[in-house]
PDB file of C-alpha atoms in Angstrom:
ATOM      1  CA  UNK A   1     -37.420  12.108 -24.650  1.00  0.00           C
ATOM      2  CA  UNK A   2     -33.851  14.237 -23.701  1.00  0.00           C
ATOM      3  CA  UNK A   3     -31.448  14.764 -25.857  1.00  0.00           C
ATOM      4  CA  UNK A   4     -27.943  12.850 -25.003  1.00  0.00           C
ATOM      5  CA  UNK A   5     -24.875  14.931 -24.277  1.00  0.00           C
ATOM      6  CA  UNK A   6     -22.021  15.418 -26.710  1.00  0.00           C
ATOM      7  CA  UNK A   7     -18.603  16.616 -27.184  1.00  0.00           C
ATOM      8  CA  UNK A   8     -20.172  19.463 -29.411  1.00  0.00           C
ATOM      9  CA  UNK A   9     -23.290  20.310 -26.787  1.00  0.00           C
ATOM     10  CA  UNK A  10     -20.610  20.271 -23.719  1.00  0.00           C
ATOM     11  CA  UNK A  11     -18.850  22.649 -25.347  1.00  0.00           C
ATOM     12  CA  UNK A  12     -21.808  25.354 -26.030  1.00  0.00           C
ATOM     13  CA  UNK A  13     -23.529  24.171 -22.486  1.00  0.00           C
ATOM     14  CA  UNK A  14     -20.109  25.267 -20.729  1.00  0.00           C
ATOM     15  CA  UNK A  15     -19.715  28.548 -23.210  1.00  0.00           C
ATOM     16  CA  UNK A  16     -23.284  29.616 -21.423  1.00  0.00           C
ATOM     17  CA  UNK A  17     -22.695  28.821 -18.139  1.00  0.00           C
ATOM     18  CA  UNK A  18     -19.231  30.563 -18.303  1.00  0.00           C
ATOM     19  CA  UNK A  19     -20.754  33.428 -20.678  1.00  0.00           C
ATOM     20  CA  UNK A  20     -17.629  33.299 -22.360  1.00  0.00           C
ATOM     21  CA  UNK A  21     -17.350  33.551 -26.312  1.00  0.00           C
ATOM     22  CA  UNK A  22     -14.627  33.706 -28.449  1.00  0.00           C
ATOM     23  CA  UNK A  23     -15.588  37.742 -28.758  1.00  0.00           C
ATOM     24  CA  UNK A  24     -16.106  38.478 -25.305  1.00  0.00           C
ATOM     25  CA  UNK A  25     -13.477  35.980 -24.170  1.00  0.00           C
ATOM     26  CA  UNK A  26     -10.562  34.220 -26.983  1.00  0.00           C
ATOM     27  CA  UNK A  27      -8.893  32.718 -24.292  1.00  0.00           C
ATOM     28  CA  UNK A  28     -11.089  30.471 -22.462  1.00  0.00           C
ATOM     29  CA  UNK A  29     -13.356  29.990 -25.702  1.00  0.00           C
ATOM     30  CA  UNK A  30     -10.132  28.367 -27.233  1.00  0.00           C
ATOM     31  CA  UNK A  31      -9.151  26.268 -24.034  1.00  0.00           C
ATOM     32  CA  UNK A  32     -12.221  24.651 -23.571  1.00  0.00           C
ATOM     33  CA  UNK A  33     -11.433  21.541 -25.451  1.00  0.00           C
ATOM     34  CA  UNK A  34      -7.828  20.804 -23.016  1.00  0.00           C
ATOM     35  CA  UNK A  35     -10.596  21.667 -20.226  1.00  0.00           C
ATOM     36  CA  UNK A  36     -13.033  19.143 -20.948  1.00  0.00           C
ATOM     37  CA  UNK A  37      -9.977  16.743 -21.155  1.00  0.00           C
ATOM     38  CA  UNK A  38      -8.916  17.681 -17.533  1.00  0.00           C
ATOM     39  CA  UNK A  39     -12.463  17.147 -16.659  1.00  0.00           C
ATOM     40  CA  UNK A  40     -12.622  13.730 -17.648  1.00  0.00           C
ATOM     41  CA  UNK A  41      -9.443  12.941 -16.244  1.00  0.00           C
ATOM     42  CA  UNK A  42     -10.503  14.783 -12.919  1.00  0.00           C
ATOM     43  CA  UNK A  43     -13.279  12.653 -12.706  1.00  0.00           C
ATOM     44  CA  UNK A  44     -11.453   9.057 -13.821  1.00  0.00           C
ATOM     45  CA  UNK A  45      -8.993  10.059 -10.760  1.00  0.00           C
ATOM     46  CA  UNK A  46     -11.354  10.947  -8.185  1.00  0.00           C
ATOM     47  CA  UNK A  47     -14.466   8.460  -8.961  1.00  0.00           C
ATOM     48  CA  UNK A  48     -13.958   4.474  -9.253  1.00  0.00           C
ATOM     49  CA  UNK A  49     -17.282   3.548 -10.745  1.00  0.00           C
ATOM     50  CA  UNK A  50     -18.361   0.306 -13.050  1.00  0.00           C
ATOM     51  CA  UNK A  51     -18.303   2.658 -15.916  1.00  0.00           C
ATOM     52  CA  UNK A  52     -14.405   2.688 -15.837  1.00  0.00           C
ATOM     53  CA  UNK A  53     -13.541  -1.477 -15.294  1.00  0.00           C
ATOM     54  CA  UNK A  54     -12.409  -2.745 -17.637  1.00  0.00           C
ATOM     55  CA  UNK A  55     -11.652  -6.487 -18.371  1.00  0.00           C
ATOM     56  CA  UNK A  56      -8.422  -8.177 -20.098  1.00  0.00           C
ATOM     57  CA  UNK A  57      -7.610 -11.173 -21.327  1.00  0.00           C
ATOM     58  CA  UNK A  58      -4.303 -11.390 -22.417  1.00  0.00           C
ATOM     59  CA  UNK A  59      -1.324 -14.310 -22.683  1.00  0.00           C
ATOM     60  CA  UNK A  60       1.743 -14.555 -20.805  1.00  0.00           C
ATOM     61  CA  UNK A  61       4.688 -15.062 -22.201  1.00  0.00           C
ATOM     62  CA  UNK A  62       7.206 -17.920 -21.386  1.00  0.00           C
ATOM     63  CA  UNK A  63      10.369 -16.879 -19.360  1.00  0.00           C
ATOM     64  CA  UNK A  64       9.487 -13.089 -19.821  1.00  0.00           C
ATOM     65  CA  UNK A  65       8.201 -11.754 -16.289  1.00  0.00           C
ATOM     66  CA  UNK A  66       6.982  -7.901 -17.699  1.00  0.00           C
ATOM     67  CA  UNK A  67       3.451  -8.136 -18.962  1.00  0.00           C
ATOM     68  CA  UNK A  68       2.588  -4.783 -20.777  1.00  0.00           C
ATOM     69  CA  UNK A  69      -0.564  -2.864 -19.506  1.00  0.00           C
ATOM     70  CA  UNK A  70      -3.318  -0.849 -21.985  1.00  0.00           C
ATOM     71  CA  UNK A  71      -3.249   2.270 -23.509  1.00  0.00           C
ATOM     72  CA  UNK A  72      -5.164   3.994 -20.615  1.00  0.00           C
ATOM     73  CA  UNK A  73      -4.970   1.599 -17.504  1.00  0.00           C
ATOM     74  CA  UNK A  74      -5.322   3.976 -14.321  1.00  0.00           C
ATOM     75  CA  UNK A  75      -5.250   1.497 -11.725  1.00  0.00           C
ATOM     76  CA  UNK A  76      -5.171  -2.245 -11.048  1.00  0.00           C
ATOM     77  CA  UNK A  77      -8.197  -4.192  -9.472  1.00  0.00           C
ATOM     78  CA  UNK A  78      -7.085  -8.196  -9.547  1.00  0.00           C
ATOM     79  CA  UNK A  79      -4.979  -9.925 -11.444  1.00  0.00           C
ATOM     80  CA  UNK A  80      -5.909 -13.915 -12.109  1.00  0.00           C
ATOM     81  CA  UNK A  81      -3.885 -16.518 -14.333  1.00  0.00           C
ATOM     82  CA  UNK A  82      -5.383 -19.965 -15.695  1.00  0.00           C
ATOM     83  CA  UNK A  83      -3.762 -22.876 -14.598  1.00  0.00           C
ATOM     84  CA  UNK A  84      -4.959 -26.807 -14.861  1.00  0.00           C
ATOM     85  CA  UNK A  85      -4.681 -29.281 -17.429  1.00  0.00           C
ATOM     86  CA  UNK A  86      -6.474 -27.230 -19.868  1.00  0.00           C
ATOM     87  CA  UNK A  87      -4.984 -23.694 -18.704  1.00  0.00           C
ATOM     88  CA  UNK A  88      -9.122 -22.633 -17.382  1.00  0.00           C
ATOM     89  CA  UNK A  89      -9.081 -22.576 -14.008  1.00  0.00           C
ATOM     90  CA  UNK A  90      -8.109 -19.003 -13.113  1.00  0.00           C
ATOM     91  CA  UNK A  91      -6.327 -17.913  -9.357  1.00  0.00           C
ATOM     92  CA  UNK A  92      -5.788 -14.708  -8.183  1.00  0.00           C
ATOM     93  CA  UNK A  93      -2.406 -13.156  -7.893  1.00  0.00           C
ATOM     94  CA  UNK A  94      -1.374 -11.819  -4.558  1.00  0.00           C
ATOM     95  CA  UNK A  95      -0.562  -8.108  -5.406  1.00  0.00           C
ATOM     96  CA  UNK A  96       2.953  -6.975  -3.879  1.00  0.00           C
ATOM     97  CA  UNK A  97       5.513  -4.159  -4.256  1.00  0.00           C
ATOM     98  CA  UNK A  98       7.969  -4.696  -7.121  1.00  0.00           C
ATOM     99  CA  UNK A  99      10.479  -4.641  -4.603  1.00  0.00           C
ATOM    100  CA  UNK A 100       9.186  -7.462  -2.399  1.00  0.00           C
ATOM    101  CA  UNK A 101       8.667  -9.440  -5.737  1.00  0.00           C
ATOM    102  CA  UNK A 102      12.346  -9.471  -6.461  1.00  0.00           C
ATOM    103  CA  UNK A 103      12.992 -10.153  -2.925  1.00  0.00           C
ATOM    104  CA  UNK A 104      10.875 -13.788  -3.235  1.00  0.00           C
ATOM    105  CA  UNK A 105      12.226 -14.068  -6.652  1.00  0.00           C
ATOM    106  CA  UNK A 106      16.032 -12.871  -6.987  1.00  0.00           C
ATOM    107  CA  UNK A 107      16.819 -15.069  -9.877  1.00  0.00           C
ATOM    108  CA  UNK A 108      14.385 -14.218 -12.810  1.00  0.00           C
ATOM    109  CA  UNK A 109      15.623 -17.203 -14.483  1.00  0.00           C
ATOM    110  CA  UNK A 110      13.978 -19.496 -11.922  1.00  0.00           C
ATOM    111  CA  UNK A 111      10.588 -19.571 -13.896  1.00  0.00           C
ATOM    112  CA  UNK A 112       7.244 -21.357 -12.404  1.00  0.00           C
ATOM    113  CA  UNK A 113       3.546 -20.754 -12.068  1.00  0.00           C
ATOM    114  CA  UNK A 114       3.383 -16.661 -11.839  1.00  0.00           C
ATOM    115  CA  UNK A 115       2.053 -16.489  -8.066  1.00  0.00           C
ATOM    116  CA  UNK A 116       2.484 -12.189  -7.383  1.00  0.00           C
ATOM    117  CA  UNK A 117       2.048  -9.312  -9.177  1.00  0.00           C
ATOM    118  CA  UNK A 118       3.418  -5.928  -8.982  1.00  0.00           C
ATOM    119  CA  UNK A 119       2.397  -2.684 -10.941  1.00  0.00           C
ATOM    120  CA  UNK A 120       6.041  -2.135 -12.331  1.00  0.00           C
ATOM    121  CA  UNK A 121       5.535   1.239 -13.791  1.00  0.00           C
ATOM    122  CA  UNK A 122       3.067   2.947 -15.789  1.00  0.00           C
ATOM    123  CA  UNK A 123       3.779   0.852 -19.292  1.00  0.00           C
ATOM    124  CA  UNK A 124       3.799  -3.035 -17.143  1.00  0.00           C
ATOM    125  CA  UNK A 125       3.488  -5.239 -14.857  1.00  0.00           C
ATOM    126  CA  UNK A 126       5.438  -7.737 -12.651  1.00  0.00           C
ATOM    127  CA  UNK A 127       4.701 -10.974 -12.214  1.00  0.00           C
ATOM    128  CA  UNK A 128       6.590 -13.402 -10.033  1.00  0.00           C
ATOM    129  CA  UNK A 129       7.843 -16.396 -10.467  1.00  0.00           C
ATOM    130  CA  UNK A 130       8.683 -15.987 -14.358  1.00  0.00           C
ATOM    131  CA  UNK A 131       5.951 -17.633 -15.878  1.00  0.00           C
ATOM    132  CA  UNK A 132       7.193 -21.165 -17.422  1.00  0.00           C
ATOM    133  CA  UNK A 133       4.536 -21.111 -19.708  1.00  0.00           C
ATOM    134  CA  UNK A 134       1.967 -19.378 -21.785  1.00  0.00           C
ATOM    135  CA  UNK A 135      -0.573 -19.080 -18.681  1.00  0.00           C
ATOM    136  CA  UNK A 136      -3.614 -17.394 -19.936  1.00  0.00           C
ATOM    137  CA  UNK A 137      -4.212 -14.194 -17.780  1.00  0.00           C
ATOM    138  CA  UNK A 138      -7.399 -11.914 -17.223  1.00  0.00           C
ATOM    139  CA  UNK A 139      -6.571  -8.716 -15.553  1.00  0.00           C
ATOM    140  CA  UNK A 140      -9.638  -6.092 -14.292  1.00  0.00           C
ATOM    141  CA  UNK A 141      -8.688  -2.588 -14.557  1.00  0.00           C
ATOM    142  CA  UNK A 142      -9.747   0.713 -14.334  1.00  0.00           C
ATOM    143  CA  UNK A 143      -9.182   2.796 -17.136  1.00  0.00           C
ATOM    144  CA  UNK A 144      -9.228   6.603 -18.344  1.00  0.00           C
ATOM    145  CA  UNK A 145     -12.371   7.249 -20.809  1.00  0.00           C
ATOM    146  CA  UNK A 146     -11.749   7.461 -24.217  1.00  0.00           C
ATOM    147  CA  UNK A 147     -11.351  11.375 -24.510  1.00  0.00           C
ATOM    148  CA  UNK A 148     -13.778  13.977 -26.141  1.00  0.00           C
ATOM    149  CA  UNK A 149     -13.484  15.781 -29.296  1.00  0.00           C
ATOM    150  CA  UNK A 150     -15.167  16.328 -32.239  1.00  0.00           C
ATOM    151  CA  UNK A 151     -14.281  12.877 -33.662  1.00  0.00           C
ATOM    152  CA  UNK A 152     -15.245  10.939 -30.364  1.00  0.00           C
ATOM    153  CA  UNK A 153     -18.118  12.980 -29.651  1.00  0.00           C
ATOM    154  CA  UNK A 154     -19.883  10.562 -26.423  1.00  0.00           C
ATOM    155  CA  UNK A 155     -17.999   8.500 -23.734  1.00  0.00           C
ATOM    156  CA  UNK A 156     -19.406   6.431 -20.456  1.00  0.00           C
ATOM    157  CA  UNK A 157     -19.253  10.354 -18.906  1.00  0.00           C
ATOM    158  CA  UNK A 158     -21.715  11.666 -21.208  1.00  0.00           C
ATOM    159  CA  UNK A 159     -24.174   9.169 -21.634  1.00  0.00           C
ATOM    160  CA  UNK A 160     -24.339   8.345 -17.521  1.00  0.00           C
ATOM    161  CA  UNK A 161     -22.715  11.512 -15.898  1.00  0.00           C
ATOM    162  CA  UNK A 162     -23.256  14.552 -18.143  1.00  0.00           C
ATOM    163  CA  UNK A 163     -24.122  16.695 -15.431  1.00  0.00           C
ATOM    164  CA  UNK A 164     -20.999  15.331 -13.036  1.00  0.00           C
ATOM    165  CA  UNK A 165     -18.719  16.147 -16.402  1.00  0.00           C
ATOM    166  CA  UNK A 166     -20.425  19.505 -17.471  1.00  0.00           C
ATOM    167  CA  UNK A 167     -19.552  20.651 -13.220  1.00  0.00           C
ATOM    168  CA  UNK A 168     -16.327  19.043 -13.726  1.00  0.00           C
ATOM    169  CA  UNK A 169     -15.414  21.429 -16.846  1.00  0.00           C
ATOM    170  CA  UNK A 170     -17.006  24.488 -15.065  1.00  0.00           C
ATOM    171  CA  UNK A 171     -14.243  23.899 -11.936  1.00  0.00           C
ATOM    172  CA  UNK A 172     -11.205  23.576 -14.398  1.00  0.00           C
ATOM    173  CA  UNK A 173     -12.169  26.620 -16.238  1.00  0.00           C
ATOM    174  CA  UNK A 174     -11.629  28.495 -12.488  1.00  0.00           C
ATOM    175  CA  UNK A 175      -8.253  29.448 -12.576  1.00  0.00           C
ATOM    176  CA  UNK A 176      -9.738  32.000 -15.937  1.00  0.00           C
ATOM    177  CA  UNK A 177     -12.528  32.988 -13.513  1.00  0.00           C
ATOM    178  CA  UNK A 178     -12.133  35.731 -10.795  1.00  0.00           C
ATOM    179  CA  UNK A 179     -14.064  36.823  -8.125  1.00  0.00           C
ATOM    180  CA  UNK A 180     -16.551  33.973  -9.677  1.00  0.00           C
ATOM    181  CA  UNK A 181     -19.621  33.965  -6.603  1.00  0.00           C
ATOM    182  CA  UNK A 182     -20.598  30.686  -8.909  1.00  0.00           C
ATOM    183  CA  UNK A 183     -17.155  28.752  -8.414  1.00  0.00           C
ATOM    184  CA  UNK A 184     -18.521  27.829  -4.684  1.00  0.00           C
ATOM    185  CA  UNK A 185     -22.357  26.556  -6.689  1.00  0.00           C
ATOM    186  CA  UNK A 186     -20.698  24.633  -9.193  1.00  0.00           C
ATOM    187  CA  UNK A 187     -18.199  22.350  -6.406  1.00  0.00           C
ATOM    188  CA  UNK A 188     -21.487  21.749  -4.444  1.00  0.00           C
ATOM    189  CA  UNK A 189     -23.341  20.710  -7.738  1.00  0.00           C
ATOM    190  CA  UNK A 190     -20.056  18.378  -8.822  1.00  0.00           C
ATOM    191  CA  UNK A 191     -20.082  16.628  -5.307  1.00  0.00           C
ATOM    192  CA  UNK A 192     -23.538  16.414  -5.115  1.00  0.00           C
ATOM    193  CA  UNK A 193     -23.344  14.280  -9.349  1.00  0.00           C
ATOM    194  CA  UNK A 194     -20.283  12.999  -7.595  1.00  0.00           C
ATOM    195  CA  UNK A 195     -22.055  10.901  -4.364  1.00  0.00           C
ATOM    196  CA  UNK A 196     -25.071  10.194  -6.492  1.00  0.00           C
ATOM    197  CA  UNK A 197     -22.939   8.332  -8.948  1.00  0.00           C
ATOM    198  CA  UNK A 198     -20.973   6.528  -5.857  1.00  0.00           C
ATOM    199  CA  UNK A 199     -24.686   6.144  -4.746  1.00  0.00           C
ATOM    200  CA  UNK A 200     -25.793   4.080  -7.874  1.00  0.00           C
ATOM    201  CA  UNK A 201     -22.784   2.532  -7.858  1.00  0.00           C
ATOM    202  CA  UNK A 202     -22.927   0.988  -3.685  1.00  0.00           C
ATOM    203  CA  UNK A 203     -26.925  -0.436  -4.880  1.00  0.00           C
ATOM    204  CA  UNK A 204     -24.984  -2.092  -8.090  1.00  0.00           C
ATOM    205  CA  UNK A 205     -22.550  -3.797  -5.704  1.00  0.00           C
ATOM    206  CA  UNK A 206     -25.343  -4.532  -3.010  1.00  0.00           C
ATOM    207  CA  UNK A 207     -27.526  -6.050  -5.648  1.00  0.00           C
ATOM    208  CA  UNK A 208     -24.634  -8.102  -7.147  1.00  0.00           C
ATOM    209  CA  UNK A 209     -24.571  -9.432  -3.262  1.00  0.00           C
ATOM    210  CA  UNK A 210     -27.866 -10.301  -2.846  1.00  0.00           C
ATOM    211  CA  UNK A 211     -28.029 -12.282  -6.567  1.00  0.00           C
ATOM    212  CA  UNK A 212     -24.778 -14.175  -5.079  1.00  0.00           C
ATOM    213  CA  UNK A 213     -26.874 -14.909  -1.556  1.00  0.00           C
ATOM    214  CA  UNK A 214     -29.826 -16.205  -3.020  1.00  0.00           C
TER     215      UNK A 214
END
């Protein structure tokens, strides 16, 4: 049975591929933890896969139209709020820009059931109109995967896309490499691994669609 990748084994593999040891190249050796973090961020920025999706269940605060985003939020997929007698009928909110919401609801003291949302900034969503009750809210979003270090040895990428993560680390190291013929090969391998992961995601979507139809 193959051994799963860990943060420690990733560092070891990257050093082997780069042929950089502490004695021969202490700068690259010491930069590798930072390069791992940059690689995780690169992948989460370039790929939108199910492993990066999260669901947030929260409650709106009456008379407050700014809603805090969770840590490591990257991009909103959809938001819905619960209405009805028991607040258990969820209806989607329509995505708009903050300016559009302010244009529709210029007076934030006018309250009602929210119909729209916007990415207010990196830390908050804006909903309109201002909620008149503590409606439950469900958010589906993409998050930045948890970081890797000595204390946190694994995440989604080490478990499901270890080759992609390794090639991303190697590519993040390219500023330290001069005239290295392997860079093009690593880029090809990264692109191939990314394409394969995207292909797996597409098959999952098609499978879910088929199940619904049946």
